[in-house]
mmCIF file of N, CA and C in Angstrom:
data_model
loop_
_atom_site.group_PDB
_atom_site.id
_atom_site.type_symbol
_atom_site.label_atom_id
_atom_site.label_comp_id
_atom_site.label_asym_id
_atom_site.label_seq_id
_atom_site.Cartn_x
_atom_site.Cartn_y
_atom_site.Cartn_z
ATOM 1 N N UNK A 1 3.604 -48.350 36.713
ATOM 2 C CA UNK A 1 3.843 -48.166 38.132
ATOM 3 C C UNK A 1 5.350 -48.144 38.376
ATOM 4 N N UNK A 2 5.744 -47.290 39.277
ATOM 5 C CA UNK A 2 7.166 -47.193 39.586
ATOM 6 C C UNK A 2 7.659 -48.480 40.249
ATOM 7 N N UNK A 3 8.876 -48.889 39.931
ATOM 8 C CA UNK A 3 9.411 -50.114 40.541
ATOM 9 C C UNK A 3 9.608 -49.943 42.044
ATOM 10 N N UNK A 4 9.390 -51.013 42.758
ATOM 11 C CA UNK A 4 9.629 -51.083 44.205
ATOM 12 C C UNK A 4 8.753 -50.152 45.036
ATOM 13 N N UNK A 5 7.651 -49.649 44.483
ATOM 14 C CA UNK A 5 6.726 -48.830 45.260
ATOM 15 C C UNK A 5 5.415 -49.594 45.345
ATOM 16 N N UNK A 6 5.006 -49.903 46.555
ATOM 17 C CA UNK A 6 3.762 -50.654 46.720
ATOM 18 C C UNK A 6 2.571 -49.740 46.488
ATOM 19 N N UNK A 7 1.441 -50.350 46.226
ATOM 20 C CA UNK A 7 0.211 -49.582 46.036
ATOM 21 C C UNK A 7 -0.071 -48.745 47.287
ATOM 22 N N UNK A 8 0.140 -49.344 48.440
ATOM 23 C CA UNK A 8 -0.100 -48.636 49.694
ATOM 24 C C UNK A 8 0.778 -47.384 49.780
ATOM 25 N N UNK A 9 2.051 -47.515 49.451
ATOM 26 C CA UNK A 9 2.958 -46.367 49.521
ATOM 27 C C UNK A 9 2.583 -45.289 48.506
ATOM 28 N N UNK A 10 2.165 -45.711 47.317
ATOM 29 C CA UNK A 10 1.841 -44.761 46.259
ATOM 30 C C UNK A 10 0.583 -43.963 46.574
ATOM 31 N N UNK A 11 -0.391 -44.600 47.211
ATOM 32 C CA UNK A 11 -1.680 -43.959 47.409
ATOM 33 C C UNK A 11 -2.015 -43.629 48.853
ATOM 34 N N UNK A 12 -1.078 -43.816 49.768
ATOM 35 C CA UNK A 12 -1.352 -43.542 51.180
ATOM 36 C C UNK A 12 -1.747 -42.071 51.356
ATOM 37 N N UNK A 13 -2.768 -41.856 52.132
ATOM 38 C CA UNK A 13 -3.215 -40.498 52.410
ATOM 39 C C UNK A 13 -4.158 -39.931 51.370
ATOM 40 N N UNK A 14 -4.475 -40.686 50.326
ATOM 41 C CA UNK A 14 -5.381 -40.210 49.283
ATOM 42 C C UNK A 14 -6.729 -40.894 49.444
ATOM 43 N N UNK A 15 -7.766 -40.197 49.031
ATOM 44 C CA UNK A 15 -9.106 -40.777 49.105
ATOM 45 C C UNK A 15 -9.283 -41.790 47.979
ATOM 46 N N UNK A 16 -10.274 -42.634 48.129
ATOM 47 C CA UNK A 16 -10.573 -43.625 47.094
ATOM 48 C C UNK A 16 -10.890 -42.923 45.779
ATOM 49 N N UNK A 17 -11.636 -41.828 45.826
ATOM 50 C CA UNK A 17 -11.953 -41.082 44.605
ATOM 51 C C UNK A 17 -10.689 -40.580 43.907
ATOM 52 N N UNK A 18 -9.732 -40.069 44.666
ATOM 53 C CA UNK A 18 -8.473 -39.586 44.080
ATOM 54 C C UNK A 18 -7.704 -40.729 43.421
ATOM 55 N N UNK A 19 -7.671 -41.865 44.074
ATOM 56 C CA UNK A 19 -6.963 -43.031 43.543
ATOM 57 C C UNK A 19 -7.622 -43.505 42.255
ATOM 58 N N UNK A 20 -8.943 -43.601 42.261
ATOM 59 C CA UNK A 20 -9.663 -44.045 41.075
ATOM 60 C C UNK A 20 -9.437 -43.076 39.922
ATOM 61 N N UNK A 21 -9.512 -41.778 40.182
ATOM 62 C CA UNK A 21 -9.286 -40.782 39.127
ATOM 63 C C UNK A 21 -7.879 -40.877 38.565
ATOM 64 N N UNK A 22 -6.903 -41.088 39.439
ATOM 65 C CA UNK A 22 -5.515 -41.205 38.999
ATOM 66 C C UNK A 22 -5.327 -42.421 38.096
ATOM 67 N N UNK A 23 -5.862 -43.551 38.510
ATOM 68 C CA UNK A 23 -5.742 -44.780 37.732
ATOM 69 C C UNK A 23 -6.488 -44.641 36.407
ATOM 70 N N UNK A 24 -7.677 -44.063 36.444
ATOM 71 C CA UNK A 24 -8.468 -43.875 35.227
ATOM 72 C C UNK A 24 -7.715 -42.993 34.227
ATOM 73 N N UNK A 25 -7.143 -41.915 34.700
ATOM 74 C CA UNK A 25 -6.382 -41.013 33.820
ATOM 75 C C UNK A 25 -5.186 -41.740 33.209
ATOM 76 N N UNK A 26 -4.480 -42.528 34.017
ATOM 77 C CA UNK A 26 -3.337 -43.292 33.507
ATOM 78 C C UNK A 26 -3.772 -44.283 32.432
ATOM 79 N N UNK A 27 -4.904 -44.952 32.660
ATOM 80 C CA UNK A 27 -5.407 -45.917 31.684
ATOM 81 C C UNK A 27 -5.791 -45.229 30.377
ATOM 82 N N UNK A 28 -6.418 -44.063 30.468
ATOM 83 C CA UNK A 28 -6.805 -43.311 29.275
ATOM 84 C C UNK A 28 -5.568 -42.901 28.491
ATOM 85 N N UNK A 29 -4.580 -42.377 29.171
ATOM 86 C CA UNK A 29 -3.362 -41.931 28.492
ATOM 87 C C UNK A 29 -2.640 -43.109 27.829
ATOM 88 N N UNK A 30 -2.623 -44.261 28.485
ATOM 89 C CA UNK A 30 -1.994 -45.458 27.913
ATOM 90 C C UNK A 30 -2.764 -45.940 26.682
ATOM 91 N N UNK A 31 -4.093 -45.913 26.739
ATOM 92 C CA UNK A 31 -4.913 -46.333 25.595
ATOM 93 C C UNK A 31 -4.695 -45.396 24.410
ATOM 94 N N UNK A 32 -4.576 -44.107 24.682
ATOM 95 C CA UNK A 32 -4.314 -43.138 23.611
ATOM 96 C C UNK A 32 -2.969 -43.434 22.957
ATOM 97 N N UNK A 33 -1.987 -43.718 23.782
ATOM 98 C CA UNK A 33 -0.650 -44.047 23.273
ATOM 99 C C UNK A 33 -0.686 -45.330 22.440
ATOM 100 N N UNK A 34 -1.321 -46.358 22.964
ATOM 101 C CA UNK A 34 -1.368 -47.654 22.276
ATOM 102 C C UNK A 34 -2.165 -47.599 20.975
ATOM 103 N N UNK A 35 -3.142 -46.693 20.920
ATOM 104 C CA UNK A 35 -3.980 -46.580 19.721
ATOM 105 C C UNK A 35 -3.395 -45.608 18.695
ATOM 106 N N UNK A 36 -2.223 -45.095 19.012
ATOM 107 C CA UNK A 36 -1.576 -44.088 18.156
ATOM 108 C C UNK A 36 -2.504 -42.898 17.932
ATOM 109 N N UNK A 37 -3.129 -42.482 19.036
ATOM 110 C CA UNK A 37 -3.984 -41.303 19.103
ATOM 111 C C UNK A 37 -5.266 -41.436 18.285
ATOM 112 N N UNK A 38 -5.721 -42.654 18.060
ATOM 113 C CA UNK A 38 -6.977 -42.904 17.379
ATOM 114 C C UNK A 38 -8.062 -43.056 18.452
ATOM 115 N N UNK A 39 -8.943 -42.079 18.529
ATOM 116 C CA UNK A 39 -9.903 -42.051 19.631
ATOM 117 C C UNK A 39 -10.862 -43.241 19.615
ATOM 118 N N UNK A 40 -11.256 -43.689 18.437
ATOM 119 C CA UNK A 40 -12.154 -44.841 18.353
ATOM 120 C C UNK A 40 -11.463 -46.091 18.876
ATOM 121 N N UNK A 41 -10.212 -46.282 18.484
ATOM 122 C CA UNK A 41 -9.455 -47.441 18.971
ATOM 123 C C UNK A 41 -9.180 -47.334 20.467
ATOM 124 N N UNK A 42 -8.860 -46.128 20.934
ATOM 125 C CA UNK A 42 -8.607 -45.934 22.368
ATOM 126 C C UNK A 42 -9.854 -46.277 23.175
ATOM 127 N N UNK A 43 -11.012 -45.837 22.694
ATOM 128 C CA UNK A 43 -12.262 -46.157 23.383
ATOM 129 C C UNK A 43 -12.501 -47.663 23.389
ATOM 130 N N UNK A 44 -12.184 -48.304 22.283
ATOM 131 C CA UNK A 44 -12.349 -49.757 22.191
ATOM 132 C C UNK A 44 -11.424 -50.470 23.179
ATOM 133 N N UNK A 45 -10.196 -50.024 23.275
ATOM 134 C CA UNK A 45 -9.246 -50.605 24.231
ATOM 135 C C UNK A 45 -9.797 -50.500 25.652
ATOM 136 N N UNK A 46 -10.406 -49.353 25.957
ATOM 137 C CA UNK A 46 -10.940 -49.108 27.298
ATOM 138 C C UNK A 46 -12.324 -49.726 27.513
ATOM 139 N N UNK A 47 -12.907 -50.223 26.412
ATOM 140 C CA UNK A 47 -14.244 -50.820 26.449
ATOM 141 C C UNK A 47 -15.298 -49.815 26.907
ATOM 142 N N UNK A 48 -15.185 -48.583 26.370
ATOM 143 C CA UNK A 48 -16.170 -47.535 26.603
ATOM 144 C C UNK A 48 -16.526 -46.927 25.250
ATOM 145 N N UNK A 49 -17.594 -46.149 25.219
ATOM 146 C CA UNK A 49 -17.968 -45.503 23.960
ATOM 147 C C UNK A 49 -17.020 -44.346 23.664
ATOM 148 N N UNK A 50 -16.996 -43.985 22.404
ATOM 149 C CA UNK A 50 -16.180 -42.848 21.984
ATOM 150 C C UNK A 50 -16.661 -41.571 22.682
ATOM 151 N N UNK A 51 -17.967 -41.437 22.832
ATOM 152 C CA UNK A 51 -18.529 -40.268 23.503
ATOM 153 C C UNK A 51 -18.095 -40.207 24.967
ATOM 154 N N UNK A 52 -18.095 -41.362 25.619
ATOM 155 C CA UNK A 52 -17.653 -41.417 27.022
ATOM 156 C C UNK A 52 -16.185 -41.037 27.135
ATOM 157 N N UNK A 53 -15.374 -41.487 26.188
ATOM 158 C CA UNK A 53 -13.957 -41.128 26.201
ATOM 159 C C UNK A 53 -13.791 -39.619 26.012
ATOM 160 N N UNK A 54 -14.566 -39.025 25.110
ATOM 161 C CA UNK A 54 -14.514 -37.562 24.939
ATOM 162 C C UNK A 54 -14.837 -36.855 26.254
ATOM 163 N N UNK A 55 -15.849 -37.355 26.950
ATOM 164 C CA UNK A 55 -16.223 -36.776 28.238
ATOM 165 C C UNK A 55 -15.059 -36.848 29.225
ATOM 166 N N UNK A 56 -14.421 -38.002 29.301
ATOM 167 C CA UNK A 56 -13.322 -38.195 30.249
ATOM 168 C C UNK A 56 -12.088 -37.370 29.863
ATOM 169 N N UNK A 57 -11.842 -37.209 28.567
ATOM 170 C CA UNK A 57 -10.741 -36.358 28.130
ATOM 171 C C UNK A 57 -10.969 -34.929 28.611
ATOM 172 N N UNK A 58 -12.205 -34.482 28.507
ATOM 173 C CA UNK A 58 -12.553 -33.139 28.974
ATOM 174 C C UNK A 58 -12.464 -33.063 30.498
ATOM 175 N N UNK A 59 -12.989 -34.072 31.176
ATOM 176 C CA UNK A 59 -12.990 -34.112 32.639
ATOM 177 C C UNK A 59 -11.583 -34.006 33.208
ATOM 178 N N UNK A 60 -10.644 -34.722 32.601
ATOM 179 C CA UNK A 60 -9.269 -34.745 33.096
ATOM 180 C C UNK A 60 -8.358 -33.766 32.369
ATOM 181 N N UNK A 61 -8.965 -32.926 31.522
ATOM 182 C CA UNK A 61 -8.226 -31.903 30.792
ATOM 183 C C UNK A 61 -7.053 -32.498 30.013
ATOM 184 N N UNK A 62 -7.331 -33.606 29.315
ATOM 185 C CA UNK A 62 -6.332 -34.279 28.488
ATOM 186 C C UNK A 62 -6.538 -33.801 27.064
ATOM 187 N N UNK A 63 -5.505 -33.208 26.488
ATOM 188 C CA UNK A 63 -5.602 -32.747 25.110
ATOM 189 C C UNK A 63 -5.386 -33.911 24.173
ATOM 190 N N UNK A 64 -6.263 -34.007 23.202
ATOM 191 C CA UNK A 64 -6.210 -35.107 22.242
ATOM 192 C C UNK A 64 -6.080 -34.503 20.859
ATOM 193 N N UNK A 65 -4.862 -34.334 20.414
ATOM 194 C CA UNK A 65 -4.607 -33.709 19.105
ATOM 195 C C UNK A 65 -3.885 -34.682 18.211
#
């Protein structure tokens, strides 16, 4: 999160669905980074199945190479 920006300021004017999708995408990208691009480890970090992570990567158009 950017310093000195409140949650309200960051997400004002956005729907709850948009906020949730944004946070979910950020969490996925962070898990991929922390797992050194190991999808099984990233899924474990997120506490979801590997298949679910594949679905979300496709949903958010995140390339996992």
